[in-house]
Coordinates of C-alpha atoms and ligand atoms in Angstrom, one line a residue:
X1 CA 25.4 6.7 -30.0
X2 CA 22.9 4.3 -31.5
X3 CA 19.3 4.7 -30.2
X4 CA 15.9 3.4 -31.0
X5 CA 13.4 6.3 -31.0
X6 CA 9.8 7.1 -31.7
X7 CA 8.7 10.5 -33.1
X8 CA 4.9 9.8 -33.0
X9 CA 2.6 7.3 -31.2
X10 CA 1.3 4.2 -32.7
X11 CA 2.1 0.6 -33.5
X12 CA 5.4 -1.2 -33.1
X13 CA 6.5 0.1 -36.5
X14 CA 7.0 3.5 -34.8
X15 CA 10.5 2.5 -33.6
X16 CA 13.3 3.9 -35.8
X17 CA 17.1 3.8 -35.4
X18 CA 18.8 7.2 -34.9
X19 CA 22.3 8.3 -34.1
X20 CA 22.4 10.9 -31.3
X21 CA 25.2 12.6 -29.4
X22 CA 26.2 10.9 -26.2
X23 CA 24.5 12.9 -23.3
X24 CA 26.9 14.9 -21.1
X25 CA 26.8 13.8 -17.5
X26 CA 25.3 16.4 -15.1
X27 CA 25.3 16.9 -11.3
X28 CA 23.5 14.1 -9.5
X29 CA 23.5 11.9 -12.6
X30 CA 25.7 9.1 -14.0
X31 CA 26.2 8.0 -17.6
X32 CA 25.5 4.3 -18.1
X33 CA 26.7 2.2 -21.0
X34 CA 23.6 0.2 -21.5
X35 CA 23.9 -3.6 -21.6
X36 CA 20.2 -4.6 -21.4
X37 CA 16.7 -3.4 -20.8
X38 CA 13.3 -5.1 -20.4
X39 CA 9.7 -4.5 -21.6
X40 CA 7.1 -3.3 -19.1
X41 CA 3.5 -2.6 -20.1
X42 CA 4.0 1.1 -19.5
X43 CA 6.6 1.1 -22.3
X44 CA 4.1 -0.2 -24.9
X45 CA 1.3 1.9 -23.5
X46 CA 3.5 5.0 -24.0
X47 CA 4.5 3.9 -27.5
X48 CA 0.8 3.3 -28.4
X49 CA -0.2 6.8 -27.1
X50 CA -2.4 5.3 -24.3
X51 CA -0.1 7.2 -21.9
X52 CA 0.9 9.9 -24.2
X53 CA 0.9 12.5 -21.4
X54 CA 3.9 10.8 -19.7
X55 CA 6.0 10.2 -22.8
X56 CA 9.5 11.5 -23.0
X57 CA 10.1 14.4 -25.4
X58 CA 10.3 13.5 -29.1
X59 CA 12.5 12.0 -30.4
X60 CA 11.6 9.8 -27.5
X61 CA 13.9 7.0 -26.2
X62 CA 11.6 4.6 -24.4
X63 CA 12.1 1.9 -21.6
X64 CA 12.8 2.6 -18.0
X65 CA 14.6 -0.6 -17.0
X66 CA 18.3 -0.6 -17.5
X67 CA 21.4 -2.6 -16.5
X68 CA 24.8 -1.5 -17.5
X69 CA 28.2 -0.1 -16.6
X70 CA 28.9 3.5 -15.4
X71 CA 31.2 5.4 -17.7
X72 CA 30.9 8.9 -16.2
X73 CA 29.9 10.3 -12.8
X74 CA 28.5 13.7 -12.3
X75 CA 29.1 15.9 -9.2
X76 CA 26.9 15.0 -6.2
X77 CA 26.8 11.3 -7.1
X78 CA 29.6 10.1 -4.7
X79 CA 28.0 6.7 -4.2
X80 CA 29.1 5.6 -7.7
X81 CA 32.4 5.3 -9.6
X82 CA 33.3 4.6 -13.2
X83 CA 33.1 0.8 -13.9
X84 CA 30.3 0.1 -11.4
X85 CA 27.7 -2.3 -12.7
X86 CA 24.3 -0.9 -11.9
X87 CA 20.6 -1.4 -12.5
X88 CA 17.5 0.8 -12.1
X89 CA 14.3 2.1 -13.6
X90 CA 15.5 5.6 -14.5
X91 CA 13.8 7.0 -17.5
X92 CA 11.6 6.4 -20.6
X93 CA 9.1 8.9 -19.3
X94 CA 8.5 12.6 -19.4
X95 CA 11.7 14.5 -18.3
X96 CA 14.1 11.5 -18.5
X97 CA 15.0 9.7 -21.8
X98 CA 15.1 5.9 -21.6
X99 CA 17.3 2.9 -22.1
X100 CA 16.9 1.9 -25.7
X101 CA 20.2 3.5 -26.5
X102 CA 23.9 2.9 -26.2
X103 CA 24.2 5.3 -23.3
X104 CA 21.6 6.5 -20.7
X105 CA 21.8 9.4 -18.3
X106 CA 20.4 8.3 -15.0
X107 CA 19.7 10.1 -11.7
X108 CA 22.0 8.4 -9.3
X109 CA 19.2 8.2 -6.7
X110 CA 17.2 5.9 -8.9
X111 CA 19.9 3.2 -9.4
X112 CA 21.9 0.7 -7.3
X113 CA 24.8 -1.7 -7.8
X114 CA 23.3 -4.7 -9.6
X115 CA 23.0 -8.1 -7.9
X116 CA 26.4 -9.8 -8.4
X117 CA 25.0 -13.3 -8.9
X118 CA 23.0 -12.6 -12.1
X119 CA 23.7 -11.4 -15.6
X120 CA 23.0 -7.9 -17.0
X121 CA 20.0 -9.2 -18.9
X122 CA 18.5 -10.8 -15.7
X123 CA 19.3 -7.5 -13.8
X124 CA 17.5 -5.5 -16.4
X125 CA 14.3 -7.6 -15.9
X126 CA 14.1 -6.5 -12.2
X127 CA 13.9 -2.8 -11.4
X128 CA 10.4 -1.6 -12.3
X129 CA 8.6 -4.8 -11.2
X130 CA 10.6 -5.2 -8.0
X131 CA 10.1 -1.6 -7.0
X132 CA 6.3 -2.0 -7.7
X133 CA 6.2 -5.2 -5.6
X134 CA 8.1 -3.6 -2.8
X135 CA 5.9 -0.5 -2.7
X136 CA 2.8 -2.8 -2.6
X137 CA 3.9 -5.4 -0.1
X138 CA 6.3 -3.4 2.1
X139 CA 5.3 0.2 1.9
X140 CA 1.5 -0.2 1.5
X141 CA 0.7 -3.5 3.2
X142 CA 3.6 -3.8 5.7
X143 CA 3.4 -7.5 5.1
X144 CA 4.5 -9.6 8.1
X145 CA 5.4 -13.3 8.7
X146 CA 2.4 -15.7 8.7
X147 CA 0.0 -13.2 7.1
X148 CA -1.9 -14.7 4.2
X149 CA -1.8 -13.0 0.8
X150 CA -3.3 -13.8 -2.6
X151 CA -1.2 -12.4 -5.5
X152 CA -3.0 -12.3 -8.8
X153 CA -0.9 -12.9 -12.0
X154 CA 1.9 -14.9 -10.4
X155 CA 3.7 -15.7 -13.7
X156 CA 3.6 -12.0 -14.8
X157 CA 6.3 -9.4 -14.5
X158 CA 5.2 -7.9 -11.2
X159 CA 3.4 -11.0 -10.0
X160 CA 6.4 -13.4 -10.0
X161 CA 8.6 -11.0 -8.1
X162 CA 5.8 -10.2 -5.6
X163 CA 5.3 -13.9 -4.9
X164 CA 9.0 -14.3 -4.1
X165 CA 9.2 -11.1 -2.1
X166 CA 6.2 -12.1 0.0
X167 CA 7.7 -15.5 0.6
X168 CA 11.0 -13.9 1.7
X169 CA 9.0 -11.7 4.2
X170 CA 7.6 -14.9 5.7
X171 CA 4.0 -14.6 4.4
X172 CA 1.8 -17.5 3.3
X173 CA 1.4 -16.9 -0.4
X174 CA -1.2 -18.0 -2.9
X175 CA -1.3 -17.0 -6.5
X176 CA -3.4 -17.2 -9.6
X177 CA -2.3 -18.3 -13.1
X178 CA -4.1 -19.1 -16.3
X179 CA -2.4 -22.5 -17.1
X180 CA -0.6 -25.6 -15.8
X181 CA 2.5 -24.5 -17.8
X182 CA 2.6 -21.2 -15.9
X183 CA 2.0 -23.0 -12.6
X184 CA 5.0 -25.2 -13.3
X185 CA 7.2 -22.1 -13.7
X186 CA 6.6 -21.1 -10.1
X187 CA 8.7 -23.8 -8.5
X188 CA 9.0 -21.9 -5.3
X189 CA 5.3 -22.5 -4.4
X190 CA 3.7 -25.8 -3.6
X191 CA 1.1 -26.7 -6.3
X192 CA -1.8 -26.4 -3.9
X193 CA -1.0 -22.7 -3.4
X194 CA -1.2 -22.0 -7.1
X195 CA -4.8 -21.4 -8.3
X196 CA -5.8 -21.8 -12.0
X197 CA -8.3 -18.8 -12.3
X198 CA -9.7 -20.3 -15.5
X199 CA -10.7 -23.5 -13.8
X200 CA -11.8 -22.4 -10.4
X201 CA -14.1 -19.5 -9.4
X202 CA -13.1 -17.1 -6.7
X203 CA -15.9 -18.3 -4.4
X204 CA -14.6 -21.9 -4.9
X205 CA -11.0 -21.2 -4.1
X206 CA -11.8 -18.9 -1.2
X207 CA -13.8 -21.9 0.3
X208 CA -11.1 -24.5 -0.6
X209 CA -8.1 -22.5 0.6
X210 CA -9.3 -20.4 3.4
X211 CA -12.4 -22.2 4.6
X212 CA -14.5 -19.3 3.3
X213 CA -12.7 -16.7 5.5
X214 CA -10.8 -15.0 2.7
X215 CA -7.3 -13.7 2.4
X216 CA -5.9 -11.0 4.8
X217 CA -4.3 -9.3 1.8
X218 CA -4.8 -9.4 -2.0
X219 CA -2.2 -7.9 -4.3
X220 CA -4.0 -7.4 -7.6
X221 CA -1.3 -7.0 -10.3
X222 CA -4.0 -7.3 -13.0
X223 CA -6.5 -4.8 -11.6
X224 CA -9.3 -3.1 -13.5
X225 CA -12.1 -5.6 -13.9
X226 CA -10.2 -8.1 -11.8
X227 CA -10.6 -5.8 -8.8
X228 CA -14.1 -7.2 -8.1
X229 CA -12.5 -10.7 -7.9
X230 CA -10.0 -9.3 -5.4
X231 CA -12.8 -7.8 -3.3
X232 CA -14.6 -11.2 -3.2
X233 CA -11.4 -13.0 -2.2
X234 CA -10.8 -10.7 0.8
X235 CA -11.2 -11.5 4.5
X236 CA -13.1 -9.1 6.8
X237 CA -11.0 -6.0 7.5
X238 CA -8.5 -7.1 4.8
X239 CA -6.7 -4.9 2.2
X240 CA -6.5 -5.0 -1.5
X241 CA -3.6 -3.2 -3.2
X242 CA -3.5 -2.8 -7.0
X243 CA -1.3 -1.6 -9.8
X244 CA -4.2 -0.8 -12.1
X245 CA -7.4 1.0 -11.1
X246 CA -8.6 2.2 -14.5
X247 CA -12.2 1.0 -14.1
X248 CA -15.6 2.1 -12.9
X249 CA -16.6 -0.4 -10.3
X250 CA -19.2 -1.1 -7.6
X251 CA -17.3 -1.1 -4.2
X252 CA -20.0 -3.0 -2.3
X253 CA -18.1 -6.3 -2.2
X254 CA -15.2 -4.4 -0.6
X255 CA -17.5 -2.5 1.8
X256 CA -19.3 -5.7 2.9
X257 CA -16.0 -6.9 4.2
X258 CA -15.1 -3.5 5.7
X259 CA -12.1 -3.8 3.4
X260 CA -9.5 -1.2 2.3
X261 CA -8.3 -0.5 -1.2
X262 CA -4.8 0.9 -1.8
X263 CA -2.9 1.8 -5.0
X264 CA 0.7 1.8 -6.2
X265 CA 2.1 4.2 -8.8
X266 CA 5.8 3.5 -8.9
X267 CA 6.4 6.2 -11.6
X268 CA 5.8 9.1 -9.2
X269 CA 9.4 9.6 -8.2
X270 CA 10.4 9.7 -11.9
X271 CA 7.6 11.9 -13.0
X272 CA 7.6 14.4 -10.1
X273 CA 11.2 14.2 -8.9
X274 CA 9.9 13.1 -5.5
X275 CA 11.4 10.5 -3.1
X276 CA 13.8 9.2 -5.7
X277 CA 16.2 8.0 -3.0
X278 CA 13.6 5.4 -2.0
X279 CA 13.9 3.6 -5.3
X280 CA 17.7 3.3 -5.0
X281 CA 17.3 2.0 -1.5
X282 CA 14.6 -0.6 -2.6
X283 CA 17.0 -1.8 -5.4
X284 CA 19.8 -2.3 -2.8
X285 CA 17.4 -4.5 -0.7
X286 CA 16.3 -6.4 -3.8
X287 CA 19.9 -7.0 -4.8
X288 CA 20.6 -8.5 -1.4
X289 CA 17.6 -10.8 -1.7
X290 CA 18.7 -11.8 -5.3
X291 CA 22.2 -12.6 -4.1
X292 CA 20.8 -14.6 -1.1
X293 CA 18.8 -16.7 -3.6
X294 CA 15.4 -15.4 -2.4
X295 CA 14.4 -13.7 -5.6
X296 CA 15.1 -14.9 -9.2
X297 CA 13.8 -13.2 -12.3
X298 CA 11.7 -15.4 -14.6
X299 CA 13.1 -14.6 -18.1
X300 CA 11.1 -15.4 -21.2
X301 CA 13.3 -17.7 -23.3
X302 CA 13.3 -15.5 -26.5
X303 CA 15.4 -12.4 -26.1
X304 CA 15.8 -9.5 -28.6
X305 CA 18.4 -7.1 -29.6
X306 CA 17.5 -3.4 -29.4
X307 CA 17.1 -3.3 -33.2
X308 CA 14.2 -5.8 -32.7
X309 CA 12.4 -3.9 -30.0
X310 CA 9.3 -3.9 -32.3
X311 CA 9.1 -7.7 -32.0
X312 CA 9.6 -7.6 -28.3
X313 CA 6.7 -5.2 -27.9
X314 CA 4.5 -7.3 -30.2
X315 CA 5.2 -10.3 -28.0
X316 CA 4.6 -8.4 -24.8
X317 CA 1.3 -7.0 -26.1
X318 CA 0.1 -10.4 -27.3
X319 CA -0.3 -11.6 -23.7
X320 CA 1.4 -14.9 -24.7
X321 CA 4.6 -14.3 -22.8
X322 CA 5.4 -14.9 -19.1
X323 CA 7.9 -13.5 -16.7
X324 CA 10.0 -10.7 -18.3
X325 CA 11.0 -10.1 -21.9
X326 CA 14.5 -8.8 -22.1
X327 CA 16.5 -6.9 -24.7
X328 CA 20.3 -7.0 -25.1
X329 CA 22.5 -4.4 -26.6
X330 CA 24.0 -5.5 -29.9
X331 CA 27.8 -6.2 -29.7
Ligands
LIG401 N1 0.9 1.3 -11.0 C1 2.2 0.9 -11.1 O1 3.1 1.4 -10.5 C2 2.5 -0.3 -12.0 C3 3.7 -0.9 -12.0 C4 3.9 -2.0 -12.8 C5 2.9 -2.5 -13.6 N2 1.7 -1.8 -13.6 C6 0.5 -2.4 -14.4 O2 0.2 -3.6 -13.8 C7 -0.2 -4.5 -14.7 C8 0.7 -5.8 -14.7 O3 2.0 -5.5 -15.0 P1 3.0 -6.6 -15.3 O4 4.3 -6.0 -15.7 O5 3.0 -7.7 -14.3 O6 2.4 -7.2 -16.7 P2 2.5 -8.7 -17.3 O7 4.0 -9.1 -17.2 O8 1.9 -8.6 -18.7 O9 1.7 -9.7 -16.4 C9 0.3 -9.6 -16.3 C10 -0.1 -10.9 -15.8 O10 -1.5 -10.9 -15.5 C11 -2.0 -12.2 -15.6 N3 -3.5 -12.2 -15.8 C12 -4.2 -11.7 -16.8 N4 -5.5 -11.7 -16.6 C13 -5.6 -12.3 -15.3 C14 -6.7 -12.6 -14.5 N5 -8.0 -12.4 -14.8 N6 -6.4 -13.2 -13.3 C15 -5.2 -13.4 -12.9 N7 -4.1 -13.1 -13.6 C16 -4.3 -12.6 -14.9 C17 -1.3 -12.8 -16.8 O11 -1.0 -14.2 -16.5 P3 -1.7 -15.3 -17.3 O12 -1.1 -15.4 -18.7 O13 -1.4 -16.5 -16.5 O14 -3.2 -15.0 -17.3 C18 0.0 -12.0 -16.9 O15 1.1 -12.8 -16.5 C19 -0.2 -3.8 -16.1 O16 -1.4 -3.2 -16.3 C20 0.8 -2.6 -15.8 O17 0.6 -1.5 -16.6 C21 1.4 -0.7 -12.8

């Protein structure tokens, strides 16, 4: 099978084509003929060596997100059959090779039947970011109707799914973006609920939008230095949940609101073989919401074949894209 692999960490020139044997299906796993994958920051951070400790074994096949068709089913995976069209985030990290390949071996607990109303490329955009949004909003915040949430990075991969998921849960949603163009891409939100963080300070939008009270919840998909902004946006007794806490930070703004800080690390089931069924179940719920028209992936207009994964990573790392960058298998 054709693959794109890396054998050392570094720039986007690390990707090389390599023919490898098709993996044999094993108990609990299915073999997927890969149709599409998408780029997540973890993929280019692994490639660059920033997250070298969680890289798959060399030659490493990167990318967790996959959409494709099952061609073989191992023992103990009775929920699937040959021909099923599935999606999931099932590898590209230590212990599980990834999706930049003609075929991918995937733990059946990590995948689900893909939403019927969208293409393979659209489905491949969803798994990692949808699971992250679900773990933040449902598992960590237990978000309820009429609660008010601020979601940072509403046009980003995690952010645009989190906004739609929060709306589908009945919450009142505000989000931050960097430009008018990105604001227009979020057609599901009234303009007054979209905040341009380059034009308005956190103090100003907290006053304008909440009358100075602050938001019950903040989902910080940017994290790190942006966490202080999230603390400042929080109401008394509110909760911030973040995907990125790699920062040394003064917690006094959080403490002065008697606030809580929670984190999400969606890779734990993959890395530690823990609670994997939960990811499959989340993807079933997400598929229902997609087919009900409640969640739609925002796909960046330029797509790439697997042979051009280097260009896809360059674009993702440039910070100039929005939504999700997808890659399609060559015919
Ligand atoms: N812990 C986990 O389980 C987990 C899971 C998924 C992702 N992550 C991490 O979470 C982060 C986001 O992932 P992603 O897939 O959403 O990345 P992404 O698609 O690159 O989106 C990031 C978004 O952040 C926005 N942004 C940048 N600076 C901002 C600021 N100061 N205020 C508000 N928005 C800002 C950008 O929008 P503009 O262009 O409009 O600024 C961009 O759309 C990454 O660091 C990733 O590694 C962690």
